[in-house]
mmCIF file of C-alpha atoms in Angstrom:
data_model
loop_
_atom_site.group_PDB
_atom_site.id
_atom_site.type_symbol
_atom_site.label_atom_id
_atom_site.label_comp_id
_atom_site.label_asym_id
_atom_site.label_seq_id
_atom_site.Cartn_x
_atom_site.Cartn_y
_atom_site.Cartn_z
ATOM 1 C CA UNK A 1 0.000 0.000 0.000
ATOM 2 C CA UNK A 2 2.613 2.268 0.672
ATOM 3 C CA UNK A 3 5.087 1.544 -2.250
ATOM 4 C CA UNK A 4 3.656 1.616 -5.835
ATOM 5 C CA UNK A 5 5.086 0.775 -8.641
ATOM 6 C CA UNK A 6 4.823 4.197 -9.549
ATOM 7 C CA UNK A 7 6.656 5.483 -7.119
ATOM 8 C CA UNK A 8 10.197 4.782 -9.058
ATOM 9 C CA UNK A 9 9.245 6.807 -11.701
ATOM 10 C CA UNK A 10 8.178 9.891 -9.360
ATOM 11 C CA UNK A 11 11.659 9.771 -7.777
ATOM 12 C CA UNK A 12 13.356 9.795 -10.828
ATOM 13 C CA UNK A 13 11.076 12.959 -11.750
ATOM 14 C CA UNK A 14 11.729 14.363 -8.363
ATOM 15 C CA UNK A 15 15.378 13.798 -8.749
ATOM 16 C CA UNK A 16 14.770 15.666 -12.207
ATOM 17 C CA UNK A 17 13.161 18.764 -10.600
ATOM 18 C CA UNK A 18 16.175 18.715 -8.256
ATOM 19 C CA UNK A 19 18.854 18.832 -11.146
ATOM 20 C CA UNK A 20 16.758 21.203 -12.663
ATOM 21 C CA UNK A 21 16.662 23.884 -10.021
ATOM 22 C CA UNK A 22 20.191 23.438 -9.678
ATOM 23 C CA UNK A 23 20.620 23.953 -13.557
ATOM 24 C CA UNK A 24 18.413 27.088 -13.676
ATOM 25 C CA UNK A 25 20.542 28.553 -10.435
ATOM 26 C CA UNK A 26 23.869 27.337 -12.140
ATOM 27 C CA UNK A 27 23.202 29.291 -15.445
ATOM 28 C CA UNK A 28 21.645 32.401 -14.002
ATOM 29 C CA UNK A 29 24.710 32.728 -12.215
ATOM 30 C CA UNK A 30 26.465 32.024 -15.176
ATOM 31 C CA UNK A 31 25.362 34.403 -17.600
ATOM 32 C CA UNK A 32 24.800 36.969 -14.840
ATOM 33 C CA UNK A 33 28.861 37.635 -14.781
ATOM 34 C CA UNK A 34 28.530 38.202 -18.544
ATOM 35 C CA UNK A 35 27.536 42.024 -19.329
ATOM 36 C CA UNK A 36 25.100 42.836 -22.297
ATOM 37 C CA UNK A 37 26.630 44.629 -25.022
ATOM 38 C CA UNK A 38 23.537 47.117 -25.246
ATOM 39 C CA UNK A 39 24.044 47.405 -21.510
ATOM 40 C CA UNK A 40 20.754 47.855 -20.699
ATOM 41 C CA UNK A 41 19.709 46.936 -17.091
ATOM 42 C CA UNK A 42 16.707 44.437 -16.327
ATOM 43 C CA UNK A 43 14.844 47.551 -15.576
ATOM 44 C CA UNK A 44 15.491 49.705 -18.757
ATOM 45 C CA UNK A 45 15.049 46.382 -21.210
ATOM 46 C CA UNK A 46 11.744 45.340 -19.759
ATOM 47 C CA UNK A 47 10.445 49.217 -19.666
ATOM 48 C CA UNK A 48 11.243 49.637 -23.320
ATOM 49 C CA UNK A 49 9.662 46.325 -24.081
ATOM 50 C CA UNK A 50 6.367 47.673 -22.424
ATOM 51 C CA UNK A 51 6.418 50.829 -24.024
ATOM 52 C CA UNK A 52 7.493 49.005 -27.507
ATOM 53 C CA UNK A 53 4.137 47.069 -27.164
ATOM 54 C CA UNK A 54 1.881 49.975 -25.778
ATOM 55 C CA UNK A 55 1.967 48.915 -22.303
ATOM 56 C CA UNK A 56 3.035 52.007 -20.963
ATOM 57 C CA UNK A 57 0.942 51.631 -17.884
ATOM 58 C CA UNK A 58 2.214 48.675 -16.993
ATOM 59 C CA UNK A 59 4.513 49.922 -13.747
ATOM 60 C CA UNK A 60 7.884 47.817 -12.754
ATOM 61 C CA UNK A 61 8.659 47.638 -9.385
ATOM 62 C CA UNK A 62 12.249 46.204 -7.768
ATOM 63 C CA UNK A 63 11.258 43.434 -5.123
ATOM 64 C CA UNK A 64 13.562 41.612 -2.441
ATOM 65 C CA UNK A 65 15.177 38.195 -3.158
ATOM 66 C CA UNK A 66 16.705 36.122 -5.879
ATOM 67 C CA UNK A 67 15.035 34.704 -9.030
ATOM 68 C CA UNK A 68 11.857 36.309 -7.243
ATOM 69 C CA UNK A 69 10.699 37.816 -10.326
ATOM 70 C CA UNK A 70 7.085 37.496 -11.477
ATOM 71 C CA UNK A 71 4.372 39.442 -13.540
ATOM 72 C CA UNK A 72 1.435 40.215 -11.333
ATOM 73 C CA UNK A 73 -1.879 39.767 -13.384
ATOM 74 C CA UNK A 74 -4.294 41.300 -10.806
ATOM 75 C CA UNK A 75 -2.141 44.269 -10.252
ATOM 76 C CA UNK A 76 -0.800 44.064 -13.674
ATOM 77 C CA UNK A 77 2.672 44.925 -12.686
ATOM 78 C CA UNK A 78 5.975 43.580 -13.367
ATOM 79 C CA UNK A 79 7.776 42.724 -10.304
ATOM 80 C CA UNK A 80 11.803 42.143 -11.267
ATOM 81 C CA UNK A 81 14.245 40.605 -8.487
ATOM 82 C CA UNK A 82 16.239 43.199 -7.204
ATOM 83 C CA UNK A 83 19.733 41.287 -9.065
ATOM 84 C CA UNK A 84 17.790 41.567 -12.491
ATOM 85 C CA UNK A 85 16.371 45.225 -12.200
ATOM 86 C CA UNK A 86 19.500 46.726 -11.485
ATOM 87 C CA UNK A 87 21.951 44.688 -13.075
ATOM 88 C CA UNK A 88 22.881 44.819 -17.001
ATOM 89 C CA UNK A 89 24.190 41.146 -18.208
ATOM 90 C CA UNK A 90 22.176 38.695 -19.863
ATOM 91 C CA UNK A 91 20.724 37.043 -17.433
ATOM 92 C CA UNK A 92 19.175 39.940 -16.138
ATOM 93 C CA UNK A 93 17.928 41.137 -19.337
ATOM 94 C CA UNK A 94 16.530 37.319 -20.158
ATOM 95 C CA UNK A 95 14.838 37.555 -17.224
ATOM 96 C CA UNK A 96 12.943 40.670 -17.535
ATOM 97 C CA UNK A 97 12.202 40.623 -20.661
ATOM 98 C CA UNK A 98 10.340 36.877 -19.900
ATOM 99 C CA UNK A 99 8.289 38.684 -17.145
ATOM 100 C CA UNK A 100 7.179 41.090 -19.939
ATOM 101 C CA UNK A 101 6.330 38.546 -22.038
ATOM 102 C CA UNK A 102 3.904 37.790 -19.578
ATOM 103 C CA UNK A 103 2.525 41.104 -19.743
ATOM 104 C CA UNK A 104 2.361 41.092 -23.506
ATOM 105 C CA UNK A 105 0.372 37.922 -23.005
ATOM 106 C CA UNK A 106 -1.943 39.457 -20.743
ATOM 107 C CA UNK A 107 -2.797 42.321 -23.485
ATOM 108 C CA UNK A 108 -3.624 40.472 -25.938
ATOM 109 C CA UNK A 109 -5.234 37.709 -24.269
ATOM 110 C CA UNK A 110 -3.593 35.164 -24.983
ATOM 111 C CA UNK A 111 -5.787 32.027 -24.686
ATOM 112 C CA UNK A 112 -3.675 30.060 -22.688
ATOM 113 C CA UNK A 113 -3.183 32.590 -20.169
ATOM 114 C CA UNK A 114 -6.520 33.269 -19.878
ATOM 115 C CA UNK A 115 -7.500 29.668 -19.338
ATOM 116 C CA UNK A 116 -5.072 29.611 -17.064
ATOM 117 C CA UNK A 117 -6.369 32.660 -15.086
ATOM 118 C CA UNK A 118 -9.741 31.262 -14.938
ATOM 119 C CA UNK A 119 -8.644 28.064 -13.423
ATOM 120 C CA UNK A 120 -6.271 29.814 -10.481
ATOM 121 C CA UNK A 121 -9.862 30.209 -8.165
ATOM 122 C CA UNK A 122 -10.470 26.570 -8.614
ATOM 123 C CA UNK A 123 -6.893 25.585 -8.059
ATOM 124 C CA UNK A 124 -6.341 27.765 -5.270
ATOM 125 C CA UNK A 125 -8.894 25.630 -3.134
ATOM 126 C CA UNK A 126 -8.499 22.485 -4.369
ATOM 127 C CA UNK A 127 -5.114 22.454 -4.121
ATOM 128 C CA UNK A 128 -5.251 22.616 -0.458
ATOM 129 C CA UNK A 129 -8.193 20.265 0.184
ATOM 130 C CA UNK A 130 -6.919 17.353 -2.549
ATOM 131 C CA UNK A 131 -3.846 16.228 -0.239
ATOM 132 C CA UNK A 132 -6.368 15.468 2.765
ATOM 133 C CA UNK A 133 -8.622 13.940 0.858
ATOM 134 C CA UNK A 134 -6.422 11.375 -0.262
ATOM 135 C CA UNK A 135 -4.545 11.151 2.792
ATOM 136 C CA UNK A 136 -8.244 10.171 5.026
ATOM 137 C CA UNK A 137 -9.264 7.726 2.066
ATOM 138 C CA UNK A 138 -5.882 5.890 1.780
ATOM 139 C CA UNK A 139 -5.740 6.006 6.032
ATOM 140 C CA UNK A 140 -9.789 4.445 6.230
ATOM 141 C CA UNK A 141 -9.759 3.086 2.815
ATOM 142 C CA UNK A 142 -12.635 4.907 1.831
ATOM 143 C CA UNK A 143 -12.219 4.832 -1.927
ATOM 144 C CA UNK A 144 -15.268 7.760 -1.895
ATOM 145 C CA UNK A 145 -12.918 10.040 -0.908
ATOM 146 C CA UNK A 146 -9.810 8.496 -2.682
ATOM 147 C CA UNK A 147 -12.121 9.194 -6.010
ATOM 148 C CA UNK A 148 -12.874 12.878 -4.605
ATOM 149 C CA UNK A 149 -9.362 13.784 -3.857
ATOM 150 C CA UNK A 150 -8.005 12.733 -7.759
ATOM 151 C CA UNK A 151 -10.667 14.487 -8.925
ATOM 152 C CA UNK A 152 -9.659 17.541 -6.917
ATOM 153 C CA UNK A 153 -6.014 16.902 -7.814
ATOM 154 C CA UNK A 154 -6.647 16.647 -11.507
ATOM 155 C CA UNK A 155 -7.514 20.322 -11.392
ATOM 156 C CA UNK A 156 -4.531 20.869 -9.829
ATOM 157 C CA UNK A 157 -2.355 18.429 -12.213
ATOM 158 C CA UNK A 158 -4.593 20.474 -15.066
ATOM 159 C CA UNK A 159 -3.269 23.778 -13.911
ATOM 160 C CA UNK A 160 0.908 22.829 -14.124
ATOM 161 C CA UNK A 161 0.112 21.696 -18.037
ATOM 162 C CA UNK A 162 -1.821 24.305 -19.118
ATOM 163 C CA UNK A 163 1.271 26.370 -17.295
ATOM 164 C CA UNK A 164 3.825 25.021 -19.840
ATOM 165 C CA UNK A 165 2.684 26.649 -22.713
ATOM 166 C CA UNK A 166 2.411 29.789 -21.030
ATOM 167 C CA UNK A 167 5.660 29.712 -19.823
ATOM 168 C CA UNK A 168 7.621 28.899 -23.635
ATOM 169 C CA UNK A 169 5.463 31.056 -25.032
ATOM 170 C CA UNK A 170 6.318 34.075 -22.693
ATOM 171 C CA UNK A 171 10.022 33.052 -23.618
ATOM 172 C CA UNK A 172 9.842 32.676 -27.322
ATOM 173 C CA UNK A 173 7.853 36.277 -27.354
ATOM 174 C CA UNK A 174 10.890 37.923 -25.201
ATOM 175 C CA UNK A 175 13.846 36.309 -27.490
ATOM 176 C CA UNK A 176 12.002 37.165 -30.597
ATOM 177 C CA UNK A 177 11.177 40.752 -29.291
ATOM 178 C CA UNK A 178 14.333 41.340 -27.193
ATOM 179 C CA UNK A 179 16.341 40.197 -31.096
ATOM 180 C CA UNK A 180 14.163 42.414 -33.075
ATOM 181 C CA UNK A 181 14.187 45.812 -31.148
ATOM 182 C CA UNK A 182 18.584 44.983 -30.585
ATOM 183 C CA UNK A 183 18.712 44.543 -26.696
ATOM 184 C CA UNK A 184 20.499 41.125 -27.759
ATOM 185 C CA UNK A 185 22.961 40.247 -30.438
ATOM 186 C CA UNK A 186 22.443 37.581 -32.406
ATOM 187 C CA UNK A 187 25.621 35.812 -30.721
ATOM 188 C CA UNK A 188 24.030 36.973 -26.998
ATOM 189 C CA UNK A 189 20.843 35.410 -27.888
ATOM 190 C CA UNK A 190 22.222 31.833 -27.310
ATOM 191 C CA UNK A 191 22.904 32.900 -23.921
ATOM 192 C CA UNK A 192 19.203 34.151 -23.528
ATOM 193 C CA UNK A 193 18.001 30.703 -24.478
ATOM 194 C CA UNK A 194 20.123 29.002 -21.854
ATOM 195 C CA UNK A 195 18.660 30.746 -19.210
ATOM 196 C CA UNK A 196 15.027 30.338 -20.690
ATOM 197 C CA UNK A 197 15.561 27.083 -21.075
ATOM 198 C CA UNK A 198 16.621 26.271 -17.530
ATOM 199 C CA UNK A 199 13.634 28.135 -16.086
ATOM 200 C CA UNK A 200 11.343 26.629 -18.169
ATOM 201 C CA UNK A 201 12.924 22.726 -17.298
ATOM 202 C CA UNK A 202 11.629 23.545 -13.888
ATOM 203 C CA UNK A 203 8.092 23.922 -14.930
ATOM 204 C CA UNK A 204 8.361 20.943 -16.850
ATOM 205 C CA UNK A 205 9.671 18.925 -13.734
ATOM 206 C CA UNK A 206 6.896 20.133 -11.412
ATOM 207 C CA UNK A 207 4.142 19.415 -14.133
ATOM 208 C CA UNK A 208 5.933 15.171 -14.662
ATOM 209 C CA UNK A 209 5.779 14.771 -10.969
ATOM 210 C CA UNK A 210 2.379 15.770 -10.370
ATOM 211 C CA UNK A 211 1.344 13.774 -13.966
ATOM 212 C CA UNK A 212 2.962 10.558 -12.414
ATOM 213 C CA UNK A 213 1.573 10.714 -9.079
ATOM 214 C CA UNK A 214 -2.026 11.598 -10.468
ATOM 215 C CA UNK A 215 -1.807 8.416 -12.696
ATOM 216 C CA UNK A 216 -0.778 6.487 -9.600
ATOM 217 C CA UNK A 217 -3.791 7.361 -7.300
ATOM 218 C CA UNK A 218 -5.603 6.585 -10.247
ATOM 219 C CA UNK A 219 -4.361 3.142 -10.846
ATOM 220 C CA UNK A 220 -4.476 2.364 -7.011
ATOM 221 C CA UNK A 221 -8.338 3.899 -7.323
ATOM 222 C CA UNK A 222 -9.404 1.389 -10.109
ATOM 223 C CA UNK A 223 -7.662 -1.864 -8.937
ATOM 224 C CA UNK A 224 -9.439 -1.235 -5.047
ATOM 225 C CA UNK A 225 -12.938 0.228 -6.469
ATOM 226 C CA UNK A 226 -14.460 -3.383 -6.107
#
């Protein structure tokens, strides 16, 4: 009951989400020693990109911590790590320029985003309540709630997949856009997709976990149903 065959699979992916946050910190740091030759700082890349694209109202504010940066939809506001807003290499300008991309999404609605923004009320609960769910069925074996809790998880397994696209598509938007309007050389660009790349592995970690351990409480669900 407490070891699935499964279970191998979800330790290799966890092992994967390990090597990947340790990639994506490895080649921030990296590229973050190499300066841009536009030298442009996070900050002045990702405020040209917004006013480039009309989103001059779009405000950027510095916030505490590393690889902390995000794009608030509610607030609509960029929010760069303080190591990317002020500094000018590539990693910093990767960075905020893939928050921005976010932004752009946000504009012009891009369907995947706006899936995904509709689903965050639904995750947000069911996120919390899936874990007990399954915990109290597996404990009593109450199949009921076993059934209940994947059901509840598949939302949340749902959410991480429809995240993916978001994510690359945020990225390809920023190298095409951060290319075309010459905050990147060509020859700086493959640094760009390094970092992107390394961000985006971490996504794709988090979403193979989750997959593997939904399909798990799914077989254990059908072989105990009887």
């Amino acid at each position: 009951m407490f070891f699935h065959p499964m279970d191998f699979l979800i330790i290799i992916a966890f092992l994967l989400s390990l090597w990947a946050q340790f990639r994506v910190k490895g080649t921030f740091n990296k590229w973050a020693e190499v300066p841009i030759n536009s030298g442009l700082t996070g900050y002045q890349a990702a405020r040209r990109m917004l006013d480039n694209n009309g989103l001059h109202d779009v405000p950027i504010e510095a916030v505490p911590g590393r690889l902390s940066d995000h794009y608030d939809p509610i607030n609509r506001v960029v929010r760069l790590s303080e190591p990317v807003y002020y500094e000018n290499s590539i990693s910093a300008v990767a960075v905020a320029c893939h928050e921005v991309g976010h932004a752009i999404q946000h504009s012009v609605n891009y369907p995947m985003l706006v899936l995904r923004h509709r689903m965050f009320p639904v995750v947000n609960i069911t996120s919390g309540i899936a874990p007990f769910l399954l915990i109290a069925g597996f404990l009593f074996q109450n199949m009921g709630l076993v059934g209940l809790g994947i059901i509840f998880f598949s939302a949340v397994v749902a959410f991480q997949l429809v995240t993916l696209p978001v994510e690359f598509n945020a990225s390809n938007r920023a190298r095409d856009l951060m290319i075309a309007e010459g905050f990147v050389s060509n020859e700086e660009e493959q640094g760009v997709a390094k970092v992107l790349n390394a961000a985006a592995l971490t996504y794709v970690a988090a979403a193979l976990i989750s997959l593997l351990e939904l399909v798990k409480y799914i077989m254990i669900f059908t072989q105990n149903r009887d």
